[in-house]
Coordinates of C-alpha atoms in Angstrom, one line a residue:
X4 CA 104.0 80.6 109.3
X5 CA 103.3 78.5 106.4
X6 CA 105.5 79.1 103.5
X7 CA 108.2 81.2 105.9
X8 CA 110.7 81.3 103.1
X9 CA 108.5 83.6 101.0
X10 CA 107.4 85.5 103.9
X11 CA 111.4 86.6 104.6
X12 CA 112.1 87.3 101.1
X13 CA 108.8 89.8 101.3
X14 CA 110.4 91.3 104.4
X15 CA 113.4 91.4 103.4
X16 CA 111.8 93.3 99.9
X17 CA 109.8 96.1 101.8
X18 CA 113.0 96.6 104.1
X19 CA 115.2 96.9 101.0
X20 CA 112.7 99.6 99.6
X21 CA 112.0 101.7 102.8
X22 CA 115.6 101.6 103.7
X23 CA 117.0 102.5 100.2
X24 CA 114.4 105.7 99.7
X25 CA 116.0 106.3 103.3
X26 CA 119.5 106.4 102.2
X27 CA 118.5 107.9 98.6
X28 CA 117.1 111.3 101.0
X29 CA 119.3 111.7 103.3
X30 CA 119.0 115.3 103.2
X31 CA 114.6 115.4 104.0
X32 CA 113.7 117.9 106.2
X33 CA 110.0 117.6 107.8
X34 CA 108.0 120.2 106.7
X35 CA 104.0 121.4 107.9
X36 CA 102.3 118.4 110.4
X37 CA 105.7 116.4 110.0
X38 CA 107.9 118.9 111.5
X39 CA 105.4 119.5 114.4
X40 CA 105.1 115.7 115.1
X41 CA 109.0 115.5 114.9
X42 CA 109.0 118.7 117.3
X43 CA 106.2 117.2 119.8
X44 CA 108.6 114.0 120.3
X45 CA 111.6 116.0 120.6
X46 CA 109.7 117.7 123.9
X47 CA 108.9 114.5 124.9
X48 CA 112.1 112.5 124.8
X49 CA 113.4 115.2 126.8
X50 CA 111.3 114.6 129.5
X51 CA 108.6 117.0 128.9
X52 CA 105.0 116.3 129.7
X53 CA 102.7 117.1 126.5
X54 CA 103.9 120.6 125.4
X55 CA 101.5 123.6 125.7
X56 CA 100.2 125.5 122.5
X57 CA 100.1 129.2 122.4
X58 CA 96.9 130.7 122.6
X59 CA 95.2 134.0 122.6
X60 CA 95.4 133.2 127.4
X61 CA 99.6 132.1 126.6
X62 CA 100.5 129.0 127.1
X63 CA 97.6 126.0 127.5
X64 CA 97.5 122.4 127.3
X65 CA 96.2 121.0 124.1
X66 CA 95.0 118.0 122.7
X67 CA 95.1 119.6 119.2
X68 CA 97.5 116.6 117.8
X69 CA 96.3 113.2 118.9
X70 CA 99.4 111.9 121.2
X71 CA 99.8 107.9 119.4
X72 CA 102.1 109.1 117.3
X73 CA 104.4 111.7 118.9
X74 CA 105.1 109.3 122.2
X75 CA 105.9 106.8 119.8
X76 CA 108.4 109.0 117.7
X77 CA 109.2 110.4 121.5
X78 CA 110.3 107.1 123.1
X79 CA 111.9 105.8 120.1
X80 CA 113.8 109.6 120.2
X81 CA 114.5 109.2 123.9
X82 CA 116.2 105.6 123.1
X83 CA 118.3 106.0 119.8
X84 CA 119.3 109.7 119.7
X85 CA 116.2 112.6 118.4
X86 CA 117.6 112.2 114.7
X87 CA 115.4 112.1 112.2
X88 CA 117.1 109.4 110.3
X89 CA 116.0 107.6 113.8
X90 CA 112.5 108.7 113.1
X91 CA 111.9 107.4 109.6
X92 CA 113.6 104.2 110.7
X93 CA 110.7 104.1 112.9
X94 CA 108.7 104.1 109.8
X95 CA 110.2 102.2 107.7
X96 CA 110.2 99.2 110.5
X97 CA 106.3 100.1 111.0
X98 CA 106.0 99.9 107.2
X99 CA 107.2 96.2 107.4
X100 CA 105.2 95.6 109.5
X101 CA 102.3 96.9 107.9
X102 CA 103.3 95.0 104.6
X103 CA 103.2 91.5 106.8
X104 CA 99.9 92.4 107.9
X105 CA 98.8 92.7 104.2
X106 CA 99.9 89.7 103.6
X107 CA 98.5 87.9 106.3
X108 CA 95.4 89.3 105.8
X109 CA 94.9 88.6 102.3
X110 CA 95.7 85.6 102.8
X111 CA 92.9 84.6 105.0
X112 CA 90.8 86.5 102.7
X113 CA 92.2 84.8 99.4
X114 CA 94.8 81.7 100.2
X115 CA 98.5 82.1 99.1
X116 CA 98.8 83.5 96.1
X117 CA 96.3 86.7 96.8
X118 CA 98.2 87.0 100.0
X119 CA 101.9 87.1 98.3
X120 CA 100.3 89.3 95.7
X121 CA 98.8 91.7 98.3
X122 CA 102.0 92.0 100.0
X123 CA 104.4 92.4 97.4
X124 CA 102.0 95.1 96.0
X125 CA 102.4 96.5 99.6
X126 CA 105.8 96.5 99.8
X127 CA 107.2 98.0 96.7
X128 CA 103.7 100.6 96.1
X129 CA 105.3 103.8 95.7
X130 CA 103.4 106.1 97.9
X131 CA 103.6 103.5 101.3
X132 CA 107.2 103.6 100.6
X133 CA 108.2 107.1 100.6
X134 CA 105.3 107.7 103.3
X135 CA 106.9 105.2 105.4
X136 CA 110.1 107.5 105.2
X137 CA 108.3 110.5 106.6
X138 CA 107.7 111.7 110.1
X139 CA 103.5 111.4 109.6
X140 CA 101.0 110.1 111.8
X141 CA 99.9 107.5 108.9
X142 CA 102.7 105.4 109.3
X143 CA 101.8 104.2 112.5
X144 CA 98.1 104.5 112.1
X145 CA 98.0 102.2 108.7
X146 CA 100.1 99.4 111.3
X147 CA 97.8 99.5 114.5
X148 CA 94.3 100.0 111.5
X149 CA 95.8 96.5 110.1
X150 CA 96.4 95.0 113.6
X151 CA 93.0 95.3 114.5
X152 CA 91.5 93.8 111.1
X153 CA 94.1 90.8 111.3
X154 CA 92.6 90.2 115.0
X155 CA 89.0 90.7 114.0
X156 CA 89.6 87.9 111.5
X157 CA 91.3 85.9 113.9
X158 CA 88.4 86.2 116.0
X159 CA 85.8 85.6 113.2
X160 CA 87.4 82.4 112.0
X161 CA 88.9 80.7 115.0
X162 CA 85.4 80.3 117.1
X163 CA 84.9 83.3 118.6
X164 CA 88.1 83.1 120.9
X165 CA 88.2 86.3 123.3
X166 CA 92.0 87.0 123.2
X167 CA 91.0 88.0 119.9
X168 CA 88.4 90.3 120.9
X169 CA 91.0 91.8 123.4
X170 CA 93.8 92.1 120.6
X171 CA 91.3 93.8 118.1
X172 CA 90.0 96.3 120.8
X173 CA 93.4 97.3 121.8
X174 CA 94.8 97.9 118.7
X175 CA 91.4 99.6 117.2
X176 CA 91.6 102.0 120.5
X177 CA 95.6 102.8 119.7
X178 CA 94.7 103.4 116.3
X179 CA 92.3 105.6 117.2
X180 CA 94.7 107.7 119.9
X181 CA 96.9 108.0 116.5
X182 CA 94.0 109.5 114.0
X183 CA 90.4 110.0 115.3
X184 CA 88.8 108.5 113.0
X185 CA 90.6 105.1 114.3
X186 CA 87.1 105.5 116.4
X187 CA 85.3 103.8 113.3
X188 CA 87.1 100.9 113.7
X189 CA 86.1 100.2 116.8
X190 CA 82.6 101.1 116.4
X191 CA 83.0 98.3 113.3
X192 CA 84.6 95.8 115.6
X193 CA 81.1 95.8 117.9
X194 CA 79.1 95.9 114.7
X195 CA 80.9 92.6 113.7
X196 CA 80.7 90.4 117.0
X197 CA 77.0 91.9 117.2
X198 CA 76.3 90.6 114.0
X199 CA 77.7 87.4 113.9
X200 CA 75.0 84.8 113.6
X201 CA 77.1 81.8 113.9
X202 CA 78.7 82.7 116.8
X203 CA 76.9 81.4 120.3
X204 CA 75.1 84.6 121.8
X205 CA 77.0 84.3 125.3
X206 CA 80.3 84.6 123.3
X207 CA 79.3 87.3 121.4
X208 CA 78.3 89.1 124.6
X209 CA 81.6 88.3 126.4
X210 CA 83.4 89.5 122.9
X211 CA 81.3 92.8 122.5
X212 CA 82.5 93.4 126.5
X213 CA 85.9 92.4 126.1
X214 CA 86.6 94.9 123.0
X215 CA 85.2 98.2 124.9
X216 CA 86.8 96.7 127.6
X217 CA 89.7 97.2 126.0
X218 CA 89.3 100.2 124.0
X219 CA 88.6 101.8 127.1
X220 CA 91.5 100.5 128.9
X221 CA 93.9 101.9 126.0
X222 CA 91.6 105.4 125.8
X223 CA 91.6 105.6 129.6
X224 CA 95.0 107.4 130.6
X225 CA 94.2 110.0 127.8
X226 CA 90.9 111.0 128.4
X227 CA 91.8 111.2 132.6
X228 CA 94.4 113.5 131.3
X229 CA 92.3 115.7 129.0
X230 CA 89.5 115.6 131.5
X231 CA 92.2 117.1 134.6
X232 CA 93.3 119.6 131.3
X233 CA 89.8 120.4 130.3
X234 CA 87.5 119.9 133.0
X235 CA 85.1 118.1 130.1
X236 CA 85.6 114.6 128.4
X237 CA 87.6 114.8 125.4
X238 CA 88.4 110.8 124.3
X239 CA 91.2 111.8 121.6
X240 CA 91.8 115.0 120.7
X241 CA 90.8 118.6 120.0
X242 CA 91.1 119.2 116.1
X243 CA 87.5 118.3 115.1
X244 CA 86.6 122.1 115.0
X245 CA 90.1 123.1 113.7
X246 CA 89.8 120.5 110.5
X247 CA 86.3 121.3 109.9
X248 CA 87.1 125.3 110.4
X249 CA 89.6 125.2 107.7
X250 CA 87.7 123.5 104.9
X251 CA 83.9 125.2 106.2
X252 CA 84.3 129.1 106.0
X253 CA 83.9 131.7 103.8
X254 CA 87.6 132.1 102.5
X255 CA 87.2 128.3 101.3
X256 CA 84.3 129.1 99.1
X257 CA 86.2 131.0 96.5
X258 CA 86.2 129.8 92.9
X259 CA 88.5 128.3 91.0
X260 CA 91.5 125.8 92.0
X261 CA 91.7 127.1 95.3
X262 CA 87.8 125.8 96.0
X263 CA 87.3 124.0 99.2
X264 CA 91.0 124.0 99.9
X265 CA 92.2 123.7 103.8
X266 CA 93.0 127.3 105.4
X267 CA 94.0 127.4 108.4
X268 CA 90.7 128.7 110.7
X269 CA 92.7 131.0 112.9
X270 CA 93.3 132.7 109.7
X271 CA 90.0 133.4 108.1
X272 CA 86.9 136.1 109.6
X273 CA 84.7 133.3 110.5
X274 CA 86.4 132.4 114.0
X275 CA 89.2 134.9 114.4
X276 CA 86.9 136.4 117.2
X277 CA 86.7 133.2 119.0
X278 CA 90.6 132.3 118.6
X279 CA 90.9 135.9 120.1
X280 CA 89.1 135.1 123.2
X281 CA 91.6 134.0 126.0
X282 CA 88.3 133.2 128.2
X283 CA 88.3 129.6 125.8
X284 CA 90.4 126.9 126.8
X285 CA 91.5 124.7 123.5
X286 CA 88.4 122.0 124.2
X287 CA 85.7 124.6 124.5
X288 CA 87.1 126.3 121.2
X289 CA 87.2 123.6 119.1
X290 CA 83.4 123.1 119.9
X291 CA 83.0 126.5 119.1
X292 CA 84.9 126.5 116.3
X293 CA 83.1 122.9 115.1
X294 CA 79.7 124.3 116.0
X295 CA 80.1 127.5 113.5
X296 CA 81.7 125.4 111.0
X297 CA 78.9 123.0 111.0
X298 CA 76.4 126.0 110.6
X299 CA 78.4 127.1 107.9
X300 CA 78.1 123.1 105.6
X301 CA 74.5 123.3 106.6
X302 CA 73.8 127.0 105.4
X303 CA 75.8 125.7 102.2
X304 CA 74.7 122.5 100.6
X305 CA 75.9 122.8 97.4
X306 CA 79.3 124.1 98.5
X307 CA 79.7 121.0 100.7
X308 CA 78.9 118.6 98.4
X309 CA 81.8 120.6 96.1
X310 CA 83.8 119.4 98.8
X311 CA 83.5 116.2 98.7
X312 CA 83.3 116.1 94.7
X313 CA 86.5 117.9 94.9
X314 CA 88.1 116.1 97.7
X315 CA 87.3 112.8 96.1
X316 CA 90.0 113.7 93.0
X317 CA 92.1 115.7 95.2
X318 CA 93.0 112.1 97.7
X319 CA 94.2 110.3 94.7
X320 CA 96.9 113.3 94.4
X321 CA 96.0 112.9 90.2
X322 CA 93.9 116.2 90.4
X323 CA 93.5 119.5 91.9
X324 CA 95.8 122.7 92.6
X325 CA 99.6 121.4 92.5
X326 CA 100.1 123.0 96.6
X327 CA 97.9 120.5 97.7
X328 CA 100.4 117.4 96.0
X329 CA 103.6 119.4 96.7
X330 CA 102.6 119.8 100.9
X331 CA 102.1 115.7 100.3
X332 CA 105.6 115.6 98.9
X333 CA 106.8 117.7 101.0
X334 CA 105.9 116.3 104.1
X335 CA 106.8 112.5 103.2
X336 CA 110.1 114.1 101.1
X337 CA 109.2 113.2 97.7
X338 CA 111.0 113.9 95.2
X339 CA 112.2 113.6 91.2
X340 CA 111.0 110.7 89.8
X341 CA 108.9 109.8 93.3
X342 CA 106.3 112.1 92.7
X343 CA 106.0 110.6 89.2
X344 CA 105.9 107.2 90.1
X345 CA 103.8 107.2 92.9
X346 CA 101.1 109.1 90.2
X347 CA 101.2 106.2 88.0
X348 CA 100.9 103.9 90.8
X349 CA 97.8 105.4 92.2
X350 CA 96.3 105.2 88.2
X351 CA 97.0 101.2 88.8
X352 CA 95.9 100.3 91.6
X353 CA 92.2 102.2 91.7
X354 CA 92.1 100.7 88.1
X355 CA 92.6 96.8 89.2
X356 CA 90.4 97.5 92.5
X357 CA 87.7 98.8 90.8
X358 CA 88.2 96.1 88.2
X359 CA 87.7 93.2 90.9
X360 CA 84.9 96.0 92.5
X361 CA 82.9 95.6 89.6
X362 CA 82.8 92.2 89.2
X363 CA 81.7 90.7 93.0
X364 CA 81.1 87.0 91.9
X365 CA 85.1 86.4 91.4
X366 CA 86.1 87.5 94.6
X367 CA 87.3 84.5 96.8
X368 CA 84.3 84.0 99.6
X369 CA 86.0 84.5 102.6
X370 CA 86.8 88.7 101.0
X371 CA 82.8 88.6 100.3
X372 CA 82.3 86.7 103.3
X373 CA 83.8 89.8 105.4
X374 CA 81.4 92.1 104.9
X375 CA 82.0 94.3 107.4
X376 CA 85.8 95.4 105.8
X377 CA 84.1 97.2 103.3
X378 CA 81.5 99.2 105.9
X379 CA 85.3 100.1 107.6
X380 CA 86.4 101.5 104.2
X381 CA 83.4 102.8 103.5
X382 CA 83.4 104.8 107.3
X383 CA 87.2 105.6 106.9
X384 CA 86.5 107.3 103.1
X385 CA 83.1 109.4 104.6
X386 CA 85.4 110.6 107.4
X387 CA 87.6 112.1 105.1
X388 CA 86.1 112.9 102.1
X389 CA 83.9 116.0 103.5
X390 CA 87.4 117.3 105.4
X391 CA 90.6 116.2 103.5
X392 CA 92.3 116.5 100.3
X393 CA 95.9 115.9 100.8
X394 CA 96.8 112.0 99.2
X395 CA 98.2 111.3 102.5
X396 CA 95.3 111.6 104.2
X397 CA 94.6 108.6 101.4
X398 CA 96.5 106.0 102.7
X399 CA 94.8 104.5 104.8
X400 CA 92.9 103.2 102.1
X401 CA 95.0 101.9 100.2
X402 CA 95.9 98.7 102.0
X403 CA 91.8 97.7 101.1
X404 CA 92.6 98.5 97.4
X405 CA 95.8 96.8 97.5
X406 CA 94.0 93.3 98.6
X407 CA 91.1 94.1 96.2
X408 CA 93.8 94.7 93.4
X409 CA 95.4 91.7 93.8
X410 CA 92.5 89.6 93.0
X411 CA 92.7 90.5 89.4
X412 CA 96.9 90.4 89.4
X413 CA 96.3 86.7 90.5
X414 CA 94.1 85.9 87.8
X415 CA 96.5 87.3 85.4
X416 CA 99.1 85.4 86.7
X417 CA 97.3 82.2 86.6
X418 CA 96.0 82.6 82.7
X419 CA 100.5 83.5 82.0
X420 CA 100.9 80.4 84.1
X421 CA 98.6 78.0 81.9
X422 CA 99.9 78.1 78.5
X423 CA 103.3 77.7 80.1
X424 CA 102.8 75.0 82.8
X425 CA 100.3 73.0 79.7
X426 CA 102.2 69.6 79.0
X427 CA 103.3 69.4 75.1
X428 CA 100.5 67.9 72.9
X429 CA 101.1 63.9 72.0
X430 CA 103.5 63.7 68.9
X431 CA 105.1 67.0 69.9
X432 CA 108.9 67.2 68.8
X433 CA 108.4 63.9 67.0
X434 CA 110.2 63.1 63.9

């Protein structure tokens, strides 16, 4: 790499700050999707196949959880010991690694100084560093979503080169088998080979074959299994109906704070017949469950675009009901003055982004040249808006308003730079 001395010292940085929040919590606890993640790869390391869920017909398979990230936690369990200082060193090396993929991607977007700005914004922004020391899916998504993009751009500015294309695909469909809407990506991946102009039509072809090649390769061993579980095909998972249940019933329409806020849908009137029903294996009831739910936003406008208008504020963690920011704490073990900082750190980076947002002409050309990484954000925040409010469900965002924000640090630093680096006038000192 170019400039490797800078590079170590920004690893050596986000290691410094994972590992430190690491050693400054020793006594986290996972809590609410963290503890069932760290309890899926406990099963796992021990040898178990995926673990059944109870149901209203006992013990079935599932696909409720998406399985990237508890075989990852699993093998890493099943080689180090299941602790779960183990498991957040798992994310504290994928947050690394996540912070050198900022970096390398800004700087093909922006030269050396954006990249440098991009990752050291990375590595020290509050919220990726305690997330990275929690036992959530989003630390290993945010890696594999940055893996693909660095391979895209790879592809897009070395001619087309189909290792690329493979790379991209592989790591889109990973990302995907981690959080389902990792199926964007790779939906954006075809749109960007398709429309690539410049590119000669018979490599776009191979390229466009090449990344669902390899998407399908990666999404193969999973769906074969859900398909001999299921006896339907079920590429990723079986929570579609369960997220949508929860935020798209008539419990979740009451006023106030608690407005659009997630229940659980085995909880509430609207499906507690069909969760009751042992004749429903967990793929047919989540499209029962997703079909009602659906019913439900369309029968409801106004309420559903509440949702989003809520769910907007409630991402940032700056607004709405304090149990929606205390499950995000909670989960990642945040605490006194993390909760704090990371707030104020949210305020400054949507303030800088939209800063260099708003003013598109003094964006380097190869970050307006890449169109398509805003359709991705744009795709990623429409997948979650309507759904999700907790700020975790946030982050992977943040690494597209991280490279956006440090467009306008760079300029700062450049106009501090000037005065300072400006020769003394002739006659200067002279007596």
């Amino acid at each position: 790499l170019p400039g490797t001395r800078p590079v170590l010292w920004l690893a050596a940085g986000a290691t410094a700050a994972r590992v430190g929040w690491i050693a400054a919590t020793r006594s986290y606890a996972p809590t609410f999707d963290a503890a069932d993640y760290d309890g899926l790869a406990r099963l796992i390391a021990a040898g178990s196949a995926y673990p059944l869920q109870l149901s209203a017909a006992g013990y079935v398979p599932t696909a409720l959880r998406p399985p990237g990230y508890p075989y990852s936690l699993g093998a890493f369990y099943s080689v180090v010991g299941d602790r779960l200082t183990a498991g957040r060193l798992l994310g504290a090396g994928l947050g690394v690694i996540a912070v050198l993929l900022v970096y390398a991607i800004a700087r093909r977007l922006g030269g050396d100084r954006i990249g440098l700005i991009a990752g050291w914004v990375a590595a020290l922004f509050p919220p990726f560093v305690v997330l990275n020391g929690g036992l959530v899916s989003e630390t290993l998504f945010i890696t594999l979503e940055l893996a693909a993009i660095w391979a895209m751009l790879r592809w897009r500015q070395d001619g087309g080169r189909l290792v690329w294309a493979g790379v991209a695909g592989a790591f889109a469909a990973a990302a995907a088998l981690t959080r389902p809407n990792g199926l964007a990506l790779i939906a954006v991946l075809l749109l960007v080979v398709a429309a690539s102009v410049g590119t000669p039509v018979r490599t776009r072809l191979a390229s466009l074959a090449v990344i669902a090649g390899a998407a399908v390769l990666v999404l193969l061993p999973w769906g074969l299994r859900n398909l001999d579980a299921f006896e339907q095909v079920v590429p990723v998972s079986t929570n579609a109906g369960f997220t949508a249940g929860g935020i798209y019933n008539s419990s979740a329409m009451t006023g106030g704070d608690l407005r659009g806020i997630w229940r659980a849908p085995f909880t509430v009137p609207d499906f507690r017949d069909l969760y009751e029903d042992p004749g429903l294996d967990q793929a047919e009831l989540d499209s029962a469950v997703l079909a009602r739910a659906i019913s439900i936003a369309w029968d409801h406008p106004r309420y559903t675009l509440d949702v989003v208008r809520l769910n907007g504020g409630r991402l940032t963690g700056l607004f709405g009901p304090q149990q929606i920011v205390d499950q995000w704490n909670s989960e990642i073990g945040a605490r006194s003055p993390a909760p704090v900082l990371m707030k104020l750190s949210v305020v400054a980076l949507l303030l800088l982004a939209l800063l260099a947002a708003l003013r598109p002409r003094r964006l380097p050309e190869a970050m307006r040249r890449e169109w398509w990484l805003w359709i991705l954000f744009g795709l990623l925040l429409v997948t979650t808006l309507p759904l999700l409010a907790n700020p975790r469900y946030r982050t992977p965002l943040d690494p597209f308003l991280i490279i956006l924000a440090a467009v306008p640090l760079g300029e700062a630093g450049r106009r501090l730079a000037g005065p300072l680096a400006r020769p003394p006038s002739q006659g200067a000192g002279a007596s």
